[in-house]
Tab-separated table of C-alpha atoms and ligand atoms in Angstrom:
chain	number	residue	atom	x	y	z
A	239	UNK	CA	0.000	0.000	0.000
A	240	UNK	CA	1.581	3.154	-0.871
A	241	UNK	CA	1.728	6.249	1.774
A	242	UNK	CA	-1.073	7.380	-0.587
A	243	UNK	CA	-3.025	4.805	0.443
A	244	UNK	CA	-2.482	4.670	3.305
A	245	UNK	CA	-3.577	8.520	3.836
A	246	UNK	CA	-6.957	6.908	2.438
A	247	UNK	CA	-7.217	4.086	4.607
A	248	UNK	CA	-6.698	6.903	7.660
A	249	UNK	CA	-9.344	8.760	6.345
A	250	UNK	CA	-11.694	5.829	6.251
A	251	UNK	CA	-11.232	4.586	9.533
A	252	UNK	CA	-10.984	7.170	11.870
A	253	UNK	CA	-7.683	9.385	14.060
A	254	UNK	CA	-4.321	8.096	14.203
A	255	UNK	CA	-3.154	6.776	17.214
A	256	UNK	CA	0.393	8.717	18.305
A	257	UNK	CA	3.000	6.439	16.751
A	258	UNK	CA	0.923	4.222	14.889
A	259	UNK	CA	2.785	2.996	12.299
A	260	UNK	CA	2.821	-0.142	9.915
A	261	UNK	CA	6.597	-1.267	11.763
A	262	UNK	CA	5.171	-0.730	15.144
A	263	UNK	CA	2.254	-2.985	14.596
A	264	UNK	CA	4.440	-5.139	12.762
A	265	UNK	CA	6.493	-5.455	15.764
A	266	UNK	CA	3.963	-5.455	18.534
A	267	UNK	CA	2.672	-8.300	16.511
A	268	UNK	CA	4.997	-9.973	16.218
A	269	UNK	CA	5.896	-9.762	20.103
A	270	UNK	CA	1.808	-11.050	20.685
A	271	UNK	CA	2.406	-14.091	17.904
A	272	UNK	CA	5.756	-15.085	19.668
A	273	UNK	CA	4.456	-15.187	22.594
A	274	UNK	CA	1.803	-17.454	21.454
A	275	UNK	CA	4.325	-19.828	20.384
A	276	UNK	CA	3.900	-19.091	16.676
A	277	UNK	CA	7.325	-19.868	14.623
A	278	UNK	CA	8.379	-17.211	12.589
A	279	UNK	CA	6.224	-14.922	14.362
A	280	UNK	CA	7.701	-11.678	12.926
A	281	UNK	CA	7.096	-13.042	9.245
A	282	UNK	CA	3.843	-13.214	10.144
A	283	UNK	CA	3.362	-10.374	11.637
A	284	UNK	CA	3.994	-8.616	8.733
A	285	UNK	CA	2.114	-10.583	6.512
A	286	UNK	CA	-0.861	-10.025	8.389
A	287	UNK	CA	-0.356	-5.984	8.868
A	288	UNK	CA	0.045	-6.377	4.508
A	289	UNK	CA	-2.762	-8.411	4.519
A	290	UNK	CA	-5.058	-6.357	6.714
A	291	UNK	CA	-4.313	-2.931	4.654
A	292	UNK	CA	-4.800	-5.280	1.271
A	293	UNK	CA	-0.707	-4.223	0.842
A	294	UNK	CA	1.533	-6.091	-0.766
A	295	UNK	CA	3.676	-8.873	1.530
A	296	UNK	CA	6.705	-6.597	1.781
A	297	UNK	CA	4.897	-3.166	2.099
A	298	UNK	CA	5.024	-3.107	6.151
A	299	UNK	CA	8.702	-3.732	5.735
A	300	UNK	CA	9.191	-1.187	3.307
A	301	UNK	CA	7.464	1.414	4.403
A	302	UNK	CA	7.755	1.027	7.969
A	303	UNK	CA	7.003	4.773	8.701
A	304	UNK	CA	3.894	4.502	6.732
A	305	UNK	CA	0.624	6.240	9.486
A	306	UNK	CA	-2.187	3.384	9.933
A	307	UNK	CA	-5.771	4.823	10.908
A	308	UNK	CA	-7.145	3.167	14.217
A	309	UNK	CA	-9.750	1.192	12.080
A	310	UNK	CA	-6.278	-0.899	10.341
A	311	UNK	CA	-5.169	-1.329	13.317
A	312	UNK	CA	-7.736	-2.649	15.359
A	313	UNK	CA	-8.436	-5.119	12.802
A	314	UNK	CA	-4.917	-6.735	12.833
A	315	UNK	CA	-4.847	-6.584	16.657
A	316	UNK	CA	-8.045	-9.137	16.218
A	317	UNK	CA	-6.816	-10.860	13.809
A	318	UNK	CA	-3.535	-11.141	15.707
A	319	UNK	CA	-5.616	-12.349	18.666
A	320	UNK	CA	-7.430	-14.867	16.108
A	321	UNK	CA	-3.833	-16.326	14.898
A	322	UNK	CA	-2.822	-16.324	18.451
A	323	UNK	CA	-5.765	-18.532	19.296
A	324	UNK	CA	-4.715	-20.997	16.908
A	325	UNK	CA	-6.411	-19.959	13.571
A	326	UNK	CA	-5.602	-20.711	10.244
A	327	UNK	CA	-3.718	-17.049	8.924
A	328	UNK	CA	-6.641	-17.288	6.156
A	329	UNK	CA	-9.157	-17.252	9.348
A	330	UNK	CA	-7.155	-15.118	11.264
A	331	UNK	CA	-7.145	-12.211	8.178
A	332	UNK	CA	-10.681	-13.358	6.821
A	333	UNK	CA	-8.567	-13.331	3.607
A	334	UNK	CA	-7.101	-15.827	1.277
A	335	UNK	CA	-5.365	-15.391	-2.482
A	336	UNK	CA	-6.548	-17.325	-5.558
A	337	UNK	CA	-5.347	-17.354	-8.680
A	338	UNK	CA	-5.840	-12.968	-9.372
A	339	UNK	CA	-8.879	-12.585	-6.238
A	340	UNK	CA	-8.452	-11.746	-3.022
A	341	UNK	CA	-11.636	-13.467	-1.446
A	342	UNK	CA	-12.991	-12.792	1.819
A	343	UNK	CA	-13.029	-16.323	3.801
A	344	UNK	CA	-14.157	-17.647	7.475
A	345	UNK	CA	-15.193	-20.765	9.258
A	346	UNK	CA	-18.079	-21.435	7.108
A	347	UNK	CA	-16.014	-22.348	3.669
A	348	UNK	CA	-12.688	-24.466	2.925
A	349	UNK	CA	-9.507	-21.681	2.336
A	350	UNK	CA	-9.049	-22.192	-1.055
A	351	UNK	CA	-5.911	-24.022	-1.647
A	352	UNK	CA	-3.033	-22.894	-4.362
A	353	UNK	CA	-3.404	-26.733	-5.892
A	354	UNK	CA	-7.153	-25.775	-7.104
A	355	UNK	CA	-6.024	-22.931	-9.072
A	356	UNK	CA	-4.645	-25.222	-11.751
A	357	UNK	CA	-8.059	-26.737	-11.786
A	358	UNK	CA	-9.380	-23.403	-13.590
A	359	UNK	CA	-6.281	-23.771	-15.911
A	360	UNK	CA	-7.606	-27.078	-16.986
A	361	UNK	CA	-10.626	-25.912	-17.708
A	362	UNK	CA	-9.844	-22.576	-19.400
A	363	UNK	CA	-7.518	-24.559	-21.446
A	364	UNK	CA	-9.982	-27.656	-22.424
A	365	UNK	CA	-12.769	-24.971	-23.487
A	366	UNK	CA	-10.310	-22.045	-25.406
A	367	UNK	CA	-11.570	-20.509	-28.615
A	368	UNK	CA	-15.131	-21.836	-27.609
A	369	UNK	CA	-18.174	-19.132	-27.053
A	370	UNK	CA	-21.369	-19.114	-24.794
A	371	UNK	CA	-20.202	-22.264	-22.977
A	372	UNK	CA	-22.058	-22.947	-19.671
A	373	UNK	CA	-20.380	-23.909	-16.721
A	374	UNK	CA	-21.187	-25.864	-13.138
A	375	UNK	CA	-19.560	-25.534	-10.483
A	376	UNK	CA	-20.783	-28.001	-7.779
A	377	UNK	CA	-19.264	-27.344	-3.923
A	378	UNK	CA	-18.559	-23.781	-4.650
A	379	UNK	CA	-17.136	-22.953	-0.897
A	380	UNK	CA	-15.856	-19.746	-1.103
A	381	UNK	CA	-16.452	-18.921	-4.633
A	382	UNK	CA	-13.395	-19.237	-5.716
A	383	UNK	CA	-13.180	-21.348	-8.629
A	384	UNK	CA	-16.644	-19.920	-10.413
A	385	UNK	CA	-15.254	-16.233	-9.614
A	386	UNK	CA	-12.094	-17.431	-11.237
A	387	UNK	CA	-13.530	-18.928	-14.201
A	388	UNK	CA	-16.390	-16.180	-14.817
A	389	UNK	CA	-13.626	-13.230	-14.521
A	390	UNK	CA	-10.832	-14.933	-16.723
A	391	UNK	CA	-12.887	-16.260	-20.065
A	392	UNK	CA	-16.330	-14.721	-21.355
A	393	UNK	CA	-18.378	-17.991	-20.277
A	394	UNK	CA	-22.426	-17.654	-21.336
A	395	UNK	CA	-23.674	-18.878	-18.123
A	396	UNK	CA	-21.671	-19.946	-14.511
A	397	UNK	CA	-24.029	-21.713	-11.809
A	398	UNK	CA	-22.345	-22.334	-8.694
A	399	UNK	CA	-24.454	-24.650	-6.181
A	400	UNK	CA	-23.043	-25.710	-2.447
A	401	UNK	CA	-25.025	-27.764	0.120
A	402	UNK	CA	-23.724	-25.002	2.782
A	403	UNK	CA	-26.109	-22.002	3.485
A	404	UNK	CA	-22.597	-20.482	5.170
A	405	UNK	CA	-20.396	-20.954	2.315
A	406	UNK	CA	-23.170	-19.655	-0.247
A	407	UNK	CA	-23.101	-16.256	1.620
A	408	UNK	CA	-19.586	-16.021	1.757
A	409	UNK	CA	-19.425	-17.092	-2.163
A	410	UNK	CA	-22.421	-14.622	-3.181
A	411	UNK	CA	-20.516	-11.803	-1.018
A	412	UNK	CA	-16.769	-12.179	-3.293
A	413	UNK	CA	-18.828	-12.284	-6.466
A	414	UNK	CA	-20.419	-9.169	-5.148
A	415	UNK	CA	-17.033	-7.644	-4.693
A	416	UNK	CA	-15.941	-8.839	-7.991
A	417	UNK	CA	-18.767	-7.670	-9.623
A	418	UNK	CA	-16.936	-5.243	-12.162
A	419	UNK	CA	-14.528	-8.137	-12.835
A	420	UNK	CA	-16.735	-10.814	-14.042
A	421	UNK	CA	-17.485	-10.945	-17.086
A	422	UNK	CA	-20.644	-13.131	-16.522
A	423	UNK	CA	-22.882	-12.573	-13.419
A	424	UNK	CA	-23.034	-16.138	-10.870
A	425	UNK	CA	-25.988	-18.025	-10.354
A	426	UNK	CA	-25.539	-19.322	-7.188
A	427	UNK	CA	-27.578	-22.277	-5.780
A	428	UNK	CA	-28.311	-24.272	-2.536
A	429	UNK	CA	-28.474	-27.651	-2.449
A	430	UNK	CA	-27.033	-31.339	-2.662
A	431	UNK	CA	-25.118	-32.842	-5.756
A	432	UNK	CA	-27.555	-31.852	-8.822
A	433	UNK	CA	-30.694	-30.963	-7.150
A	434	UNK	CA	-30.232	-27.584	-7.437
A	435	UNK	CA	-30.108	-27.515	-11.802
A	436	UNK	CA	-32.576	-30.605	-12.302
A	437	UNK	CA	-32.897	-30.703	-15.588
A	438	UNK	CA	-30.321	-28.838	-16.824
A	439	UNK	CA	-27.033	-29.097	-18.978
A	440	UNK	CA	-24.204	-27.467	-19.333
A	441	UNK	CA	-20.449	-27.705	-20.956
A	442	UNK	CA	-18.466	-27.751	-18.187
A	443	UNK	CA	-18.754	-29.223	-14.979
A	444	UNK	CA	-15.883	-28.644	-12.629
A	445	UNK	CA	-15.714	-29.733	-8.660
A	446	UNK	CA	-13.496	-29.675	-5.686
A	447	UNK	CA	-15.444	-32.084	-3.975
A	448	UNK	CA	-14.716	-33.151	-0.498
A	449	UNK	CA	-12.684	-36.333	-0.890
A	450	UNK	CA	-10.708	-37.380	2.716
A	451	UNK	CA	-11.982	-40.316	4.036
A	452	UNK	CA	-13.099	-40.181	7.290
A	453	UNK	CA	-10.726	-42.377	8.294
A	454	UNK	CA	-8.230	-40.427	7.423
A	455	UNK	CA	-9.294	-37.072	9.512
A	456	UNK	CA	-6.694	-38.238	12.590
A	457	UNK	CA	-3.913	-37.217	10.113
A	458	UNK	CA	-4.719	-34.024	8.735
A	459	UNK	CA	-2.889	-31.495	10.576
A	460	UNK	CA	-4.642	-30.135	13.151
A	461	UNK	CA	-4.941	-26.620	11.499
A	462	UNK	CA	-7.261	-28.354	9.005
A	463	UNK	CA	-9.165	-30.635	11.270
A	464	UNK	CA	-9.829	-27.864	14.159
A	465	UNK	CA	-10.516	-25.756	12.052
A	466	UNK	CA	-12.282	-25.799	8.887
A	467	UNK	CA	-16.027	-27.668	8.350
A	468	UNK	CA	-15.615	-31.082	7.878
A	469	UNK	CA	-18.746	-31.181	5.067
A	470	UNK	CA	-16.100	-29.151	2.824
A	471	UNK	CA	-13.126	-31.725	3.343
A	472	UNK	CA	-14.864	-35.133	4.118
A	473	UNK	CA	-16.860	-37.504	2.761
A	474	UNK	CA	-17.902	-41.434	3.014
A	475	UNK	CA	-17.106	-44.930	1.198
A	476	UNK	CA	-13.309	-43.979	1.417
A	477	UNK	CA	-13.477	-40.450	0.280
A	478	UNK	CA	-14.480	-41.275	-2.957
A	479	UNK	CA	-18.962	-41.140	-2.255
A	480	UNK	CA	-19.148	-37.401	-3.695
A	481	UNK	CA	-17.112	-37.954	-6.372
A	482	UNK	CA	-18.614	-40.968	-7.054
A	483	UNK	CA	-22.769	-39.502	-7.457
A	484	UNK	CA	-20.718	-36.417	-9.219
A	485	UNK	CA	-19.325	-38.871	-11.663
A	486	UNK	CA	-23.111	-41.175	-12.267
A	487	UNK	CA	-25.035	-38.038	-12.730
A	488	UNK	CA	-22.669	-35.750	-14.875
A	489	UNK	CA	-23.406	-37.599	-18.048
A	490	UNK	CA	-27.184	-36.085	-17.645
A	491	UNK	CA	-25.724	-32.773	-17.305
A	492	UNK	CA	-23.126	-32.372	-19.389
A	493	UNK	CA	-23.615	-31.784	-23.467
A	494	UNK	CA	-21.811	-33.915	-25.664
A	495	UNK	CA	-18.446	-32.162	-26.425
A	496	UNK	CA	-18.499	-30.535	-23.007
A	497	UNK	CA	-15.828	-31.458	-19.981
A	498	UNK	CA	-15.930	-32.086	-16.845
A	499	UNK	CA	-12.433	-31.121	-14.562
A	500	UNK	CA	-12.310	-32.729	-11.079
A	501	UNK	CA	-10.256	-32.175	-7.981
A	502	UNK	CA	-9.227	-35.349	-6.385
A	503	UNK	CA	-7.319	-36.810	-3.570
A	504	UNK	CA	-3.494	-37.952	-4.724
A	505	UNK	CA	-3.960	-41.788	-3.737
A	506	UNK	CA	-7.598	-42.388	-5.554
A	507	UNK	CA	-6.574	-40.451	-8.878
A	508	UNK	CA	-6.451	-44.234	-10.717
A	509	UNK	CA	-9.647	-45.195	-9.028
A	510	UNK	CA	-11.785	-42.081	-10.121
A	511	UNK	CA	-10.625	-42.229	-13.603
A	512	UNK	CA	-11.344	-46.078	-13.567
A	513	UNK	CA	-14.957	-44.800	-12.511
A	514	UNK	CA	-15.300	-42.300	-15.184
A	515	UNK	CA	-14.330	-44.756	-18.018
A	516	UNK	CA	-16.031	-47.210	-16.579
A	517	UNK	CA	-19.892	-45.126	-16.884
A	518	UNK	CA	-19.305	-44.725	-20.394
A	519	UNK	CA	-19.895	-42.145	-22.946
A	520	UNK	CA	-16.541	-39.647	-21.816
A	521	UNK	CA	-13.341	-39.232	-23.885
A	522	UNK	CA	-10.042	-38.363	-23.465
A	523	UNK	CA	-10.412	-39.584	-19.359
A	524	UNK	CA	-6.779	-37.811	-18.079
A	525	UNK	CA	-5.290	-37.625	-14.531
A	526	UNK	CA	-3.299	-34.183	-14.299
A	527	UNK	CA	-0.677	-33.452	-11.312
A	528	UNK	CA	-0.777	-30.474	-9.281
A	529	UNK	CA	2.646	-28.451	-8.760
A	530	UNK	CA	3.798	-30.555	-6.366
A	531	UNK	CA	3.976	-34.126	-8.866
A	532	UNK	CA	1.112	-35.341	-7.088
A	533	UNK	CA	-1.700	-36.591	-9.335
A	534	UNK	CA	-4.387	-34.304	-8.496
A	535	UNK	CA	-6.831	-33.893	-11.332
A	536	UNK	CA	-9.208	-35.855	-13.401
A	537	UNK	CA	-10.348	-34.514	-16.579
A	538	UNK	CA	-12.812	-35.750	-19.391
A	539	UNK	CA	-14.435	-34.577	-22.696
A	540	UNK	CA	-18.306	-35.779	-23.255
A	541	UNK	CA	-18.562	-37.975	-26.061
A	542	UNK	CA	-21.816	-37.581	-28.077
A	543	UNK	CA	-23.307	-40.337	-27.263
A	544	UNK	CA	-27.311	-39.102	-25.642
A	545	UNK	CA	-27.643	-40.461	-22.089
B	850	SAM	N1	-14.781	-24.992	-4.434
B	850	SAM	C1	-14.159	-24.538	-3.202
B	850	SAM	C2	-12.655	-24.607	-3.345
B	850	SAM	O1	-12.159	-25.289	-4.255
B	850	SAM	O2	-11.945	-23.987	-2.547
B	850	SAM	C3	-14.622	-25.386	-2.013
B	850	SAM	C4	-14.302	-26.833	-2.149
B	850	SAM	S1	-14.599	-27.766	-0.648
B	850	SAM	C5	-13.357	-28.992	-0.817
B	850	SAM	C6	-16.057	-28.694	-1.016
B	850	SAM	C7	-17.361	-27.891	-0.989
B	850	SAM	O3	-18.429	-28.787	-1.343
B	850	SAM	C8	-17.739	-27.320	0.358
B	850	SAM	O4	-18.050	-25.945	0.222
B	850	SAM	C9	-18.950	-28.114	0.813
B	850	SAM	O5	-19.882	-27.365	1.562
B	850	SAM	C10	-19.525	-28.545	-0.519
B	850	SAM	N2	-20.316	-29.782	-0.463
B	850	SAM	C11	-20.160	-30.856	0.353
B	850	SAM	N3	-21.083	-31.785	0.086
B	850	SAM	C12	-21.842	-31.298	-0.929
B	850	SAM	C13	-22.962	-31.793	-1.640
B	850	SAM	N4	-23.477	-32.987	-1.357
B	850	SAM	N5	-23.503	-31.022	-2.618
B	850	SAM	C14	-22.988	-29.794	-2.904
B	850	SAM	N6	-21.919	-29.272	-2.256
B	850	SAM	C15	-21.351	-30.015	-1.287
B	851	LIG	N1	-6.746	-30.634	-0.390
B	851	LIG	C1	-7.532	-30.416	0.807
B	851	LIG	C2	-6.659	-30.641	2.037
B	851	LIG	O1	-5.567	-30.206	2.020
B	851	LIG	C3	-8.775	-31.248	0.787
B	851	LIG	C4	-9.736	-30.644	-0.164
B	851	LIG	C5	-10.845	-31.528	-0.483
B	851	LIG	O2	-11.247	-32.426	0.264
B	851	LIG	N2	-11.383	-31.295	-1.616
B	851	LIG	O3	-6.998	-31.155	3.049
């Protein structure tokens, strides 16, 4: 944030407090965080000051003279507090980064994670140099991917459904944000699986399902398991149930030639793209890997075959 902005941010949110400035916080913050027992608790101290003025990382650190209003500062006292109590840093700054959004994010949705942002390049790239092209997004959580896909390629329609109330809001309120940037407004939809677009098709269907057994909850770290909903990151029949009913019903909702683009769980890649062959009717069934080499991605063209 430049002084500039900062100026502005003053403005908005009241006096300055006598000394207030962005390397004080950073390092009364940091002093709250340490104490706390957080490692590398100056790093994140100034991380969250950057992310609380909606600066860039390094902007505390540059500017550490820079005047914060009492409004900034209050807010990354709490979220300090938040951290302190053992939060996620997405929870603890009610922020998280995907792909080119900021999006506002709390208890009540999954923090996006960087691996799903090469789900939208999947799809942008299996749909380029086609028009009017309707897309699903089932399990929508924070918005992230729909807000990604609807502001990066000139889509006809984007539906977004989640079985959350919770997340909806928090989706509904980034599109809202976004609004400007999208170049397609977001339909967005409660309810389970496909109840909420009966009877309707579309050319892409893209998920991030929830896909850890739960079996497997005792070894997510605990930063996951305390702390965000378990309907976003579990599911049953080994983790594979969602993806499963995602994967028997798409065929009725997907036009021939469309794709569907799924987020999946490293060590049942083979197994979901077993189940997508295996129901017929897709083409071109491919398991992608995320960044870090591990398969993370199943992808499929509709064959045009009527179902
Ligand atoms: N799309 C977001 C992302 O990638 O960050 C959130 C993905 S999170 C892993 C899965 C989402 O699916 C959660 O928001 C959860 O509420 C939703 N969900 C779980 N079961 C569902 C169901 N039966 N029908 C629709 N959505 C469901
Ligand atoms: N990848 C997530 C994790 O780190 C799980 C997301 C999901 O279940 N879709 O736990």
């Amino acid at each position: 944030m430049s002084s500039s902005l900062a100026r502005q941010v003053n403005a908005a949110t009241g006096s300055v407090e006598p000394d207030a400035t962005a390397g004080r916080l950073v390092a009364e913050l940091a002093v709250r965080l340490e104490r706390a027992g957080i490692a590398a608790s100056r790093t994140e101290a100034r991380d969250l000051v950057a992310a609380v003025c909606e600066a860039p990382r390094f902007w505390p650190v540059l500017e550490p003279t820079a005047a914060l209003g009492e409004g900034v500062i209050l807010a990354a006292r709490i979220a300090a507090e938040r951290r302190a109590a053992g939060a996620p840093f997405a929870y603890a700054v009610q922020r998280a980064a995907f792909r080119h959004l900021t999006l506002a994010v709390d208890e009540r949705v999954l923090i996006p994670r960087p691996e799903t942002e090469m789900l939208v390049d999947h799809v942008l790239a299996m749909v380029r140099g086609r028009a009017d092209l309707h897309v699903l997004e089932i399990g929508t959580g924070s918005g992230a991917i729909a807000i990604a896909l609807a502001s990066e390629a000139n889509f006809g329609r984007v539906v977004a459904t989640d079985v959350s109330c919770g997340a909806l809001d928090v989706a509904r309120n980034n599109a809202a944000r976004y609004a400007r940037a999208l170049c397609t407004p977001i339909e967005f939809r409660v309810g389970s699986m496909f109840a909420p677009v009966r009877n309707e098709q579309f050319d892409v269907l893209a998920s991030n399902p929830p896909y850890i057994a739960f079996e497997e909850a005792p070894a997510l770290p605990r930063s996951v398991r305390d702390w965000e909903p378990a309907e976003a990151l579990m599911c049953g029949g080994d983790g594979l149930d969602i993806t499963r009913q995602l994967i028997d019903l798409a065929p009725h909702h997907v036009r021939a030639g469309g794709v569907l683009a799924i987020e999946v769980d490293e060590r049942r890649a083979e197994r979901v793209a077993r189940t997508v062959l295996d129901r017929g009717g897709w083409n071109a069934v491919r398991i992608h890997k995320d960044l870090a080499g591990r398969d993370r991605f199943v992808t499929a063209c509709r064959a045009n075959t009527s179902y």
